[in-house]
PDB file of C-alpha atoms and ligand atoms in Angstrom:
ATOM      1  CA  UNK M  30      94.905 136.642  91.914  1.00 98.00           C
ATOM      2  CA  UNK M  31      95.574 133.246  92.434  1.00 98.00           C
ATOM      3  CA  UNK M  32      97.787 132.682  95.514  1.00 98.00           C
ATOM      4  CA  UNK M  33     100.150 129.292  96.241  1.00 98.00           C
ATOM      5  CA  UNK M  34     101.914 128.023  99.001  1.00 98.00           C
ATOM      6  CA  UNK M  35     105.087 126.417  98.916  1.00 98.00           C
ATOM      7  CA  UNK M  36     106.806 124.820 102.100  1.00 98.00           C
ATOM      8  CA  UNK M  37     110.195 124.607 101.098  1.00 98.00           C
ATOM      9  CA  UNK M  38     112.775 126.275  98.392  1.00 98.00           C
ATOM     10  CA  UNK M  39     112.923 123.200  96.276  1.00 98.00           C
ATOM     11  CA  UNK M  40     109.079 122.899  95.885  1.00 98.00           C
ATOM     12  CA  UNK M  41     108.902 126.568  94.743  1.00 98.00           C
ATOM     13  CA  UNK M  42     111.584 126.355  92.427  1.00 98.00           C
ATOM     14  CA  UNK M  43     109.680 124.485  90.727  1.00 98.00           C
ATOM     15  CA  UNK M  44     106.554 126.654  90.993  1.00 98.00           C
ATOM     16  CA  UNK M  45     108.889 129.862  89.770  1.00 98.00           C
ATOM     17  CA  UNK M  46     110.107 127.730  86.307  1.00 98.00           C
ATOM     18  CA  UNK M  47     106.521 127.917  85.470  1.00 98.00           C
ATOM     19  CA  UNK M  48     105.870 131.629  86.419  1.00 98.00           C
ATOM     20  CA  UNK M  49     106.228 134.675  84.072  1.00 98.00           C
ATOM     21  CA  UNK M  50     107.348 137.999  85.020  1.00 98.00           C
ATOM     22  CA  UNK M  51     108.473 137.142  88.512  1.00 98.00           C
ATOM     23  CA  UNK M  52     108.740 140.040  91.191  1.00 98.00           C
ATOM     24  CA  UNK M  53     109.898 139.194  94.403  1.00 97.00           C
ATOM     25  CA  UNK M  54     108.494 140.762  97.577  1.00 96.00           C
ATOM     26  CA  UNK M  55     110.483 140.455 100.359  1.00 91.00           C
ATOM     27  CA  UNK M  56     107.555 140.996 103.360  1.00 88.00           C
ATOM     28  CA  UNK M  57     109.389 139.743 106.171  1.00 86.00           C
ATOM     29  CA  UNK M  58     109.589 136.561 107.849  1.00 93.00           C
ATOM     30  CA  UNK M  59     108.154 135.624 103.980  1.00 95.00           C
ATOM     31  CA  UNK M  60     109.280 135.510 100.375  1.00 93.00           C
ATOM     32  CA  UNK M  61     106.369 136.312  98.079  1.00 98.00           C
ATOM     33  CA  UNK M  62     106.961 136.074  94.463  1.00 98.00           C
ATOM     34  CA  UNK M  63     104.221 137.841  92.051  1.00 98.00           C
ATOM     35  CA  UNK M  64     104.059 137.165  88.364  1.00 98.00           C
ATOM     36  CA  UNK M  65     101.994 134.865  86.314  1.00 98.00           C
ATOM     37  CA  UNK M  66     101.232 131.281  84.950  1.00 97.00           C
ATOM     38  CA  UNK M  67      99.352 130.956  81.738  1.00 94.00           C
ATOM     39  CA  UNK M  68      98.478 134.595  81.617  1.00 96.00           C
ATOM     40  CA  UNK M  69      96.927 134.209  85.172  1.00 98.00           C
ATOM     41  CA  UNK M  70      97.989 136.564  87.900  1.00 98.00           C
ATOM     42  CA  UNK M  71      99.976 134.789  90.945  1.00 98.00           C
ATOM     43  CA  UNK M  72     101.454 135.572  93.993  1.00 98.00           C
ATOM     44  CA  UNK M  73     103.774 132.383  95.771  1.00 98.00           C
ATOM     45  CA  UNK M  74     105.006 132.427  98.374  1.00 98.00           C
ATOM     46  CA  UNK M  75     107.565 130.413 100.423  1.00 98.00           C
ATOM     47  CA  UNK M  76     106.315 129.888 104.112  1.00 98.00           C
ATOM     48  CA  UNK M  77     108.964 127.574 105.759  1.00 98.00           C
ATOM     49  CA  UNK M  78     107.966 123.820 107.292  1.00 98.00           C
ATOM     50  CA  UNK M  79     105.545 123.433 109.627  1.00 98.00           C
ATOM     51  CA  UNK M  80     101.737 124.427 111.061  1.00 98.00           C
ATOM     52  CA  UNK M  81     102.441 127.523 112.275  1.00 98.00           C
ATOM     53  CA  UNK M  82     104.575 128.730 109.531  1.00 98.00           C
ATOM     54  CA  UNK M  83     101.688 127.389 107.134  1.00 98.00           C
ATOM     55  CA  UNK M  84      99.379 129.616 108.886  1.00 98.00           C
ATOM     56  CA  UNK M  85     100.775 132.964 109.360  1.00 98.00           C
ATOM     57  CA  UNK M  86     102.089 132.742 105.555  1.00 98.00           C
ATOM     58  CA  UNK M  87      98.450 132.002 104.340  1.00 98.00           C
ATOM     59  CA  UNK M  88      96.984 134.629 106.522  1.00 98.00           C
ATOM     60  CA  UNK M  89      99.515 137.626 105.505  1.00 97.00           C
ATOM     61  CA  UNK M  90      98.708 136.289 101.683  1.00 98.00           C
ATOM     62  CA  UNK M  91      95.089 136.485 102.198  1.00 98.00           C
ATOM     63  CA  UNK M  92      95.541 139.977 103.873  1.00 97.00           C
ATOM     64  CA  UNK M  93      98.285 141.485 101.104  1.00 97.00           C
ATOM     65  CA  UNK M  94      97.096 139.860  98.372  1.00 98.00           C
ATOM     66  CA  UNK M  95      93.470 138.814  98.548  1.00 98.00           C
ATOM     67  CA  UNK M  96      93.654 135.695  96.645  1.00 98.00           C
ATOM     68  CA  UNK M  97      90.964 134.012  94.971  1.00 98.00           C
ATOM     69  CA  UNK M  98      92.147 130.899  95.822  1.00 98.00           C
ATOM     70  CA  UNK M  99      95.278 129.353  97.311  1.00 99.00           C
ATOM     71  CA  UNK M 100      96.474 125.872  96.615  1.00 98.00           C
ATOM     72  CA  UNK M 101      98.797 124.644  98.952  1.00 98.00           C
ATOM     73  CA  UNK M 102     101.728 122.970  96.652  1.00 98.00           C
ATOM     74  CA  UNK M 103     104.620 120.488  97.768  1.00 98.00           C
ATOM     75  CA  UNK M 104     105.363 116.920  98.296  1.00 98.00           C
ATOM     76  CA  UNK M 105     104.652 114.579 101.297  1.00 99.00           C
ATOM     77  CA  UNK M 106     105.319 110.832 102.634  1.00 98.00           C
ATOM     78  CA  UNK M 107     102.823 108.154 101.601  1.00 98.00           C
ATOM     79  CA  UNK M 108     100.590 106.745 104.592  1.00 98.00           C
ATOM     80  CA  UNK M 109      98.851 104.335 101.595  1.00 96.00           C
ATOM     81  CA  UNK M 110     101.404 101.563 100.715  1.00 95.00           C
ATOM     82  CA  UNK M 111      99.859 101.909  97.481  1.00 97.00           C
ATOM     83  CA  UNK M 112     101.309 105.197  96.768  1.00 98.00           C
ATOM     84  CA  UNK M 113     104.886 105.332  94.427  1.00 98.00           C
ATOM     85  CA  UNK M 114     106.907 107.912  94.363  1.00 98.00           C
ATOM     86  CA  UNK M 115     106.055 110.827  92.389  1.00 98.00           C
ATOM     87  CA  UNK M 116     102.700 109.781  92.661  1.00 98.00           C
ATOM     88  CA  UNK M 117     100.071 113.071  92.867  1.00 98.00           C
ATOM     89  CA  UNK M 118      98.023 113.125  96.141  1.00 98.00           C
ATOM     90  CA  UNK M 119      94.882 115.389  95.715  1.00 98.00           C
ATOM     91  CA  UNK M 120      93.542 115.863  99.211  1.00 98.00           C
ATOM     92  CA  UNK M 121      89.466 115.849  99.582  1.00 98.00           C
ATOM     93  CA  UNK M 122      90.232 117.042 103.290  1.00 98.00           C
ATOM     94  CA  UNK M 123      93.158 117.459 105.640  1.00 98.00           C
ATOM     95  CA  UNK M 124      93.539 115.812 109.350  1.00 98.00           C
ATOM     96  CA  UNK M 125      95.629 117.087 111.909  1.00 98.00           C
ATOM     97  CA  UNK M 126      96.944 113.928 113.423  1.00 98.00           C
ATOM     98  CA  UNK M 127      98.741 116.153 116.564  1.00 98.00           C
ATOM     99  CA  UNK M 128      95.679 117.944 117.744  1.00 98.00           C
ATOM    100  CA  UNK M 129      94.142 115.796 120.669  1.00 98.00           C
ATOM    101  CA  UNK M 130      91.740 116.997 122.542  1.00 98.00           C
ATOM    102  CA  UNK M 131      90.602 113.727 123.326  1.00 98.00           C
ATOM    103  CA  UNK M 132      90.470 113.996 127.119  1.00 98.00           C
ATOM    104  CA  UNK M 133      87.865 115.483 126.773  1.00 97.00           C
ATOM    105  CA  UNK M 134      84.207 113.480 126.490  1.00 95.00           C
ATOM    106  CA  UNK M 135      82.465 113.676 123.514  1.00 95.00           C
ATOM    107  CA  UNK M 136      85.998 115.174 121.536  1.00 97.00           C
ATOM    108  CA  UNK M 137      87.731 112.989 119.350  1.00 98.00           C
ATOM    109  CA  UNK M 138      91.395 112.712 118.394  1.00 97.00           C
ATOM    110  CA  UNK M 139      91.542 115.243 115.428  1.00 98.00           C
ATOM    111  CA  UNK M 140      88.755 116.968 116.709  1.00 98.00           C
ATOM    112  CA  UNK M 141      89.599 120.661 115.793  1.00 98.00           C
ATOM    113  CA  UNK M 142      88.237 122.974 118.847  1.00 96.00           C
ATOM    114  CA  UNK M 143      85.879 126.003 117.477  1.00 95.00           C
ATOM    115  CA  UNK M 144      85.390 124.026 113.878  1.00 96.00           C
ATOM    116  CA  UNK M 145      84.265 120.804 116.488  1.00 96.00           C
ATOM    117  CA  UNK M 146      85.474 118.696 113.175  1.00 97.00           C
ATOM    118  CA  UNK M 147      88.102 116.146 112.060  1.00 98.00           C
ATOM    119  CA  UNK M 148      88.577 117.007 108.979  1.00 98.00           C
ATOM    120  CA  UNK M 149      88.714 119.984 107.219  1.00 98.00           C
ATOM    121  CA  UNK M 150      87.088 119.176 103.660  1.00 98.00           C
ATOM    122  CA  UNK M 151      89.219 120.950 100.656  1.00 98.00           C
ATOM    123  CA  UNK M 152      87.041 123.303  97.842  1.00 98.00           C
ATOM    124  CA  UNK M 153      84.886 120.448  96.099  1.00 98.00           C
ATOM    125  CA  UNK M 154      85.381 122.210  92.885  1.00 98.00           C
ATOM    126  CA  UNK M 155      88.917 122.692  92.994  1.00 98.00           C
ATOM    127  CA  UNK M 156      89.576 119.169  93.880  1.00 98.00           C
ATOM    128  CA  UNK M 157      87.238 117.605  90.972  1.00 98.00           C
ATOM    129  CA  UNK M 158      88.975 119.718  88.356  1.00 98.00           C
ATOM    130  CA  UNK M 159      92.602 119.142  89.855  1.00 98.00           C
ATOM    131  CA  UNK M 160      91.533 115.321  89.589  1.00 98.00           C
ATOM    132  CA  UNK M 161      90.293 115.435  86.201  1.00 97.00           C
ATOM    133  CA  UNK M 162      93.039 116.086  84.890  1.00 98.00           C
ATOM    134  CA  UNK M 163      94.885 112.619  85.486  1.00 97.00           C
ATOM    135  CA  UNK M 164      94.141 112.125  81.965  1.00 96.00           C
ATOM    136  CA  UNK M 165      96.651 114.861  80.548  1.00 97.00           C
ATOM    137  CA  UNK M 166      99.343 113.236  82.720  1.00 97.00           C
ATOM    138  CA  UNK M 167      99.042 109.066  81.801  1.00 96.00           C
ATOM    139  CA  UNK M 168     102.824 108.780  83.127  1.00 95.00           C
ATOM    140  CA  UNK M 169     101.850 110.204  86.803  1.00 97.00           C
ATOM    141  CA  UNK M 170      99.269 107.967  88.654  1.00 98.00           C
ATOM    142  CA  UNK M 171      96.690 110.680  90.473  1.00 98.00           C
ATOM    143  CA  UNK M 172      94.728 109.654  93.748  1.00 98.00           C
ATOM    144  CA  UNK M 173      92.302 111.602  95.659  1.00 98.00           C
ATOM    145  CA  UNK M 174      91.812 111.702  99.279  1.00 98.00           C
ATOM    146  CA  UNK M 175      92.548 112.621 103.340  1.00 98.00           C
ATOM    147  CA  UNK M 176      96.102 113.592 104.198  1.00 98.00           C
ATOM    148  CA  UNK M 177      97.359 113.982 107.419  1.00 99.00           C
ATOM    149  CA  UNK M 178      99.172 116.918 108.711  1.00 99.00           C
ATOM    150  CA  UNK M 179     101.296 117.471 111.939  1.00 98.00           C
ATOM    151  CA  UNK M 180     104.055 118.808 113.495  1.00 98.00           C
ATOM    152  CA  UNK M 181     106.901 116.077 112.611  1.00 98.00           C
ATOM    153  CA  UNK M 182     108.481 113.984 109.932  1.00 98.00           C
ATOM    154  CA  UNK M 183     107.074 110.718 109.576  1.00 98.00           C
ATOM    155  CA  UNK M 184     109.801 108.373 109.213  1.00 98.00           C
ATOM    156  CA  UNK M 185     109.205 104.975 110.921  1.00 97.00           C
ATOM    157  CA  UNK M 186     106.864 102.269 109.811  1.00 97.00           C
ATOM    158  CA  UNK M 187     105.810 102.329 113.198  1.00 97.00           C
ATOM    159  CA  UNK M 188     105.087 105.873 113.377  1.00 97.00           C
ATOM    160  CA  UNK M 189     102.927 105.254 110.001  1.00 98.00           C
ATOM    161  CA  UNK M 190     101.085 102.311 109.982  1.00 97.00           C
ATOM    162  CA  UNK M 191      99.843 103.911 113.940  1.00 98.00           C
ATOM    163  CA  UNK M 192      98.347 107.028 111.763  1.00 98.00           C
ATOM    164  CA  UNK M 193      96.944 104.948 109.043  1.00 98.00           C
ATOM    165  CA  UNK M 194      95.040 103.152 111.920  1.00 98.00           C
ATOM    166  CA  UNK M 195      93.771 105.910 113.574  1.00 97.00           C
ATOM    167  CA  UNK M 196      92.806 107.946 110.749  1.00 98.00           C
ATOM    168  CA  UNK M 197      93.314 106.411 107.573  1.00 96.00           C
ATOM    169  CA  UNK M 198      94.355 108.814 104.858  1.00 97.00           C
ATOM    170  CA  UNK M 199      96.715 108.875 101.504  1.00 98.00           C
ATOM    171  CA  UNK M 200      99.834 110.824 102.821  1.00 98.00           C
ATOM    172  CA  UNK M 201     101.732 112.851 105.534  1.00 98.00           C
ATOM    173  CA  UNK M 202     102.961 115.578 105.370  1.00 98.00           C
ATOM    174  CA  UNK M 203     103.541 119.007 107.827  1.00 99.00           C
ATOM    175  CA  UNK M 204     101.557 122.038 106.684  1.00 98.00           C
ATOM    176  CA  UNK M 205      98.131 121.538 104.328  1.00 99.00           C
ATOM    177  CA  UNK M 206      96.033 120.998 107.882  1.00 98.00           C
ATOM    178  CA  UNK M 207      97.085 124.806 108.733  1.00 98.00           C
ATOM    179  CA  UNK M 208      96.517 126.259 105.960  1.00 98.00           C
ATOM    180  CA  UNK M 209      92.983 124.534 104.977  1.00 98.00           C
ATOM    181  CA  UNK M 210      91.621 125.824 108.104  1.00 98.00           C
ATOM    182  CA  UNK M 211      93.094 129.031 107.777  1.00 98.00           C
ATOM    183  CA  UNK M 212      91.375 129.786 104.357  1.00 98.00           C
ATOM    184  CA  UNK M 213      88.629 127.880 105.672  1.00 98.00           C
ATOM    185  CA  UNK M 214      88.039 130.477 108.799  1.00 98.00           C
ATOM    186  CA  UNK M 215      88.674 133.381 106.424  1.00 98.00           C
ATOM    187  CA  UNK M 216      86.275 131.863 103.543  1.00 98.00           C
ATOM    188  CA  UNK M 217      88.559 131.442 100.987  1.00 98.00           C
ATOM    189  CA  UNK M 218      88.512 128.868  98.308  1.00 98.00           C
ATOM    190  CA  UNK M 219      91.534 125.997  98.486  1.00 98.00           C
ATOM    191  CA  UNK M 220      92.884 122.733  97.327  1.00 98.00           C
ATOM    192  CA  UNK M 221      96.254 120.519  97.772  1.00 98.00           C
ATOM    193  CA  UNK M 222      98.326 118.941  95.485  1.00 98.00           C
ATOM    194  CA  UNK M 223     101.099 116.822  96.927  1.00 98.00           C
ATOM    195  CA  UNK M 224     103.400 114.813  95.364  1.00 98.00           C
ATOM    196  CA  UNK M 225     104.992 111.560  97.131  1.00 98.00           C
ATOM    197  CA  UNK M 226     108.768 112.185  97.890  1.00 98.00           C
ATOM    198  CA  UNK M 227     109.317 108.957 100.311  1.00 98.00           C
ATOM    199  CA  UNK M 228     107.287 106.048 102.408  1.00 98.00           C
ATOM    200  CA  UNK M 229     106.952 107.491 106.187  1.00 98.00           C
ATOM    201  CA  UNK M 230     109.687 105.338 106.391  1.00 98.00           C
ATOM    202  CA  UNK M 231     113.397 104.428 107.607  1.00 97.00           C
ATOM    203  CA  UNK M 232     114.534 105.249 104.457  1.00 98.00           C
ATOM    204  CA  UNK M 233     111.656 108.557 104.155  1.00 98.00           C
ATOM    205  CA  UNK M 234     115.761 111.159 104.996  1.00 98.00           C
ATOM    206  CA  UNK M 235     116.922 109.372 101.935  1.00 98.00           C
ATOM    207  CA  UNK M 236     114.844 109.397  99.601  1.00 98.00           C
ATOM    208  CA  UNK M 237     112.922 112.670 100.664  1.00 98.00           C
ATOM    209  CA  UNK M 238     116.708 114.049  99.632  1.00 98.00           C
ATOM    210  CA  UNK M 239     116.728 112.041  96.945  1.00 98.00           C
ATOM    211  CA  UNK M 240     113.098 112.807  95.229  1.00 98.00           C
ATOM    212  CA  UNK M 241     111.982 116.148  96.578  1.00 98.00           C
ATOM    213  CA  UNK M 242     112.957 117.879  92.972  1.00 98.00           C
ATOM    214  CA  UNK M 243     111.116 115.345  91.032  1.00 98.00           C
ATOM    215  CA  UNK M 244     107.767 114.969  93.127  1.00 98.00           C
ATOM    216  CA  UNK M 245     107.992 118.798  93.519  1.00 98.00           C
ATOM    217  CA  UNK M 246     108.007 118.849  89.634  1.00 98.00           C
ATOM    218  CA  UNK M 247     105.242 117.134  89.533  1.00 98.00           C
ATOM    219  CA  UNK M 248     102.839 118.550  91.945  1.00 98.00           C
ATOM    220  CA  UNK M 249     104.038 122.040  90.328  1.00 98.00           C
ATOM    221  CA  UNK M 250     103.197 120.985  86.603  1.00 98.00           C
ATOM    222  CA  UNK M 251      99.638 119.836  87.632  1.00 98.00           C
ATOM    223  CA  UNK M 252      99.220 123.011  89.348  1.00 98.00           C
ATOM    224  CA  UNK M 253      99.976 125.348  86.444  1.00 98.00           C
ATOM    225  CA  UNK M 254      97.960 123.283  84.646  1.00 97.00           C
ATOM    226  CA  UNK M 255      94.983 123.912  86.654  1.00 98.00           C
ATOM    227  CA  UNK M 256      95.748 127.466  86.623  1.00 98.00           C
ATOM    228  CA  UNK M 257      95.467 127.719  83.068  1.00 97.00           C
ATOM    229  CA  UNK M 258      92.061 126.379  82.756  1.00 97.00           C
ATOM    230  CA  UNK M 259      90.737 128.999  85.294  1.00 97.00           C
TER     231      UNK M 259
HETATM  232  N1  SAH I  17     114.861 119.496 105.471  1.00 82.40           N
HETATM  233  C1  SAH I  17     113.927 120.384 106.151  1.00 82.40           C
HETATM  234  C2  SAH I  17     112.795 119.613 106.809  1.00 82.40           C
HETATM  235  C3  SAH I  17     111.878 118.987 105.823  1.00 82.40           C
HETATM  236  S1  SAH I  17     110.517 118.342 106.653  1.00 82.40           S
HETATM  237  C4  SAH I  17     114.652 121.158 107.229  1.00 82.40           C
HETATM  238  O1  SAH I  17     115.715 120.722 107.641  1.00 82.40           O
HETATM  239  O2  SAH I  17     114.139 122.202 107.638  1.00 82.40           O
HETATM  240  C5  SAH I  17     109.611 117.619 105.331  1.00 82.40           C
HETATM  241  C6  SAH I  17     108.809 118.531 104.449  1.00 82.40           C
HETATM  242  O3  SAH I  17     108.239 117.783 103.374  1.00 82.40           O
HETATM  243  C7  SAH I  17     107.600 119.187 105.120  1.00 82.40           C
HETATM  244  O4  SAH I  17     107.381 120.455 104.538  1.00 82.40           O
HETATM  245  C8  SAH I  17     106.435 118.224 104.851  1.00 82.40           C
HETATM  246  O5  SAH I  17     105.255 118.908 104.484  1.00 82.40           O
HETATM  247  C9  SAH I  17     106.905 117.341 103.684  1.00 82.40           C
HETATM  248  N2  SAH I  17     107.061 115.896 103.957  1.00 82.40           N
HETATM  249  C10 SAH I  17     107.564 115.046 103.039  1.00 82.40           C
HETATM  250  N3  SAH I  17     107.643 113.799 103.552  1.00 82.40           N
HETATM  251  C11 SAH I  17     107.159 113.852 104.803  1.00 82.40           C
HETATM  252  C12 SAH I  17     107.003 112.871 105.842  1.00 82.40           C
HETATM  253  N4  SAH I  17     107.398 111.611 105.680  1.00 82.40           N
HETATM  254  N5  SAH I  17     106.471 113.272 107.021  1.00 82.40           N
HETATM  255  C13 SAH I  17     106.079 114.550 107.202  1.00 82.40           C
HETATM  256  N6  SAH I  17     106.234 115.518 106.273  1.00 82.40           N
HETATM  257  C14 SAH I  17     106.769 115.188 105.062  1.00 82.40           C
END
């Protein structure tokens, strides 16, 4: 069983145009849907936006459905000014830029307590084969590396270029950091595809309204993808 997480309706649409057979389980406060891509057994589910959401959806999947793997699917704002919409993000690790622990000596900003790390680094092997396979999309340009994940919508240059300084990273977004250390404390395999929907910007309202079915598209189609070759 491979298991996905979806933040938001429009990301798992996307995810559910690719799935066979599609059963929905309603297990409240989630949606799970079970079916398959490729001839591969899924389970999706829809966890709502934010950390905490993230986390109790990827624990009740891990517990219900005992998942293989999880990939954590959706679209996020770019922190790199490099980074175009649509663009695919494939995270090596995940920062949460709101945990601060900081006053404390020796902890830095990040610094997750109980892990007593930054950054939580993403499956190697998922990541390597998620990258490889920019070649099969030349219309999509693929990066690899940190995204950031907290508790708000980035939407200010300000706001953006003050997390880029502090801890670099490719993109923002609101729920990979919670669910990479979830599967991380329960020793479960993950990755993160993300796929740009604005800039962290003043216009990130706009054209996160405007692009969220697009970049959703195309984190989901590299994601079934990668399924397929399991
Ligand atoms: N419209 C929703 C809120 C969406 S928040 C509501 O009213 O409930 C933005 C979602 O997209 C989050 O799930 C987050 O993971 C991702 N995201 C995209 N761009 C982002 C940005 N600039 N900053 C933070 N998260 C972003």
């Amino acid at each position: 069983m491979i298991g996905i997480i979806c933040a938001m309706q429009e990301e798992i649409n996307q995810m559910l145009l690719l799935m066979k057979n599609v059963k929905q389980i309603q297990s409240f406060p989630f949606n799970f849907f079970v079916g398959s891509i490729m001839g591969k057994e899924c389970v999706a589910a829809l966890s709502n936006v934010g950390k905490v959401h993230a986390a109790i959806c990827c624990q009740a999947m891990i517990l219900n459905y005992k998942p293989k793997l999880i990939l954590n699917v959706g679209v996020a704002g770019a922190i790199n000014e490099e980074l175009q919409i649509g663009d695919l993000v494939i995270a090596s690790g995940v920062i949460q830029h709101d945990f601060d622990i900081s006053a404390f000596p020796h902890r830095k900003k990040g610094e997750i307590s109980g892990i007593n790390s930054v950054e939580i680094k993403c499956t190697p092997w998922i990541m390597e084969k998620l990258i490889n396979f920019r070649n099969d999309f030349p219309q999509i340009s693929f990066e690899k590396g940190t995204i950031l994940t907290g508790d708000q919508f980035v939407n200010s240059l300000e706001k953006r270029l003050n997390l880029k300084k502090e801890f670099g990273g490719l993109a923002c977004e609101m729920e990979a950091g919670s669910i990479a250390q979830t599967a991380f404390l329960n020793k479960v395999e993950f990755g993160i595809v993300r796929s740009i929907s604005d800039g962290a910007n003043n216009k990130s309202v706009n054209d996160f309204n405007s692009f969220i079915d697009l970049s959703s598209k195309n984190a989901a189609k590299l994601c079934s993808k990668f399924i397929e070759s399991l």
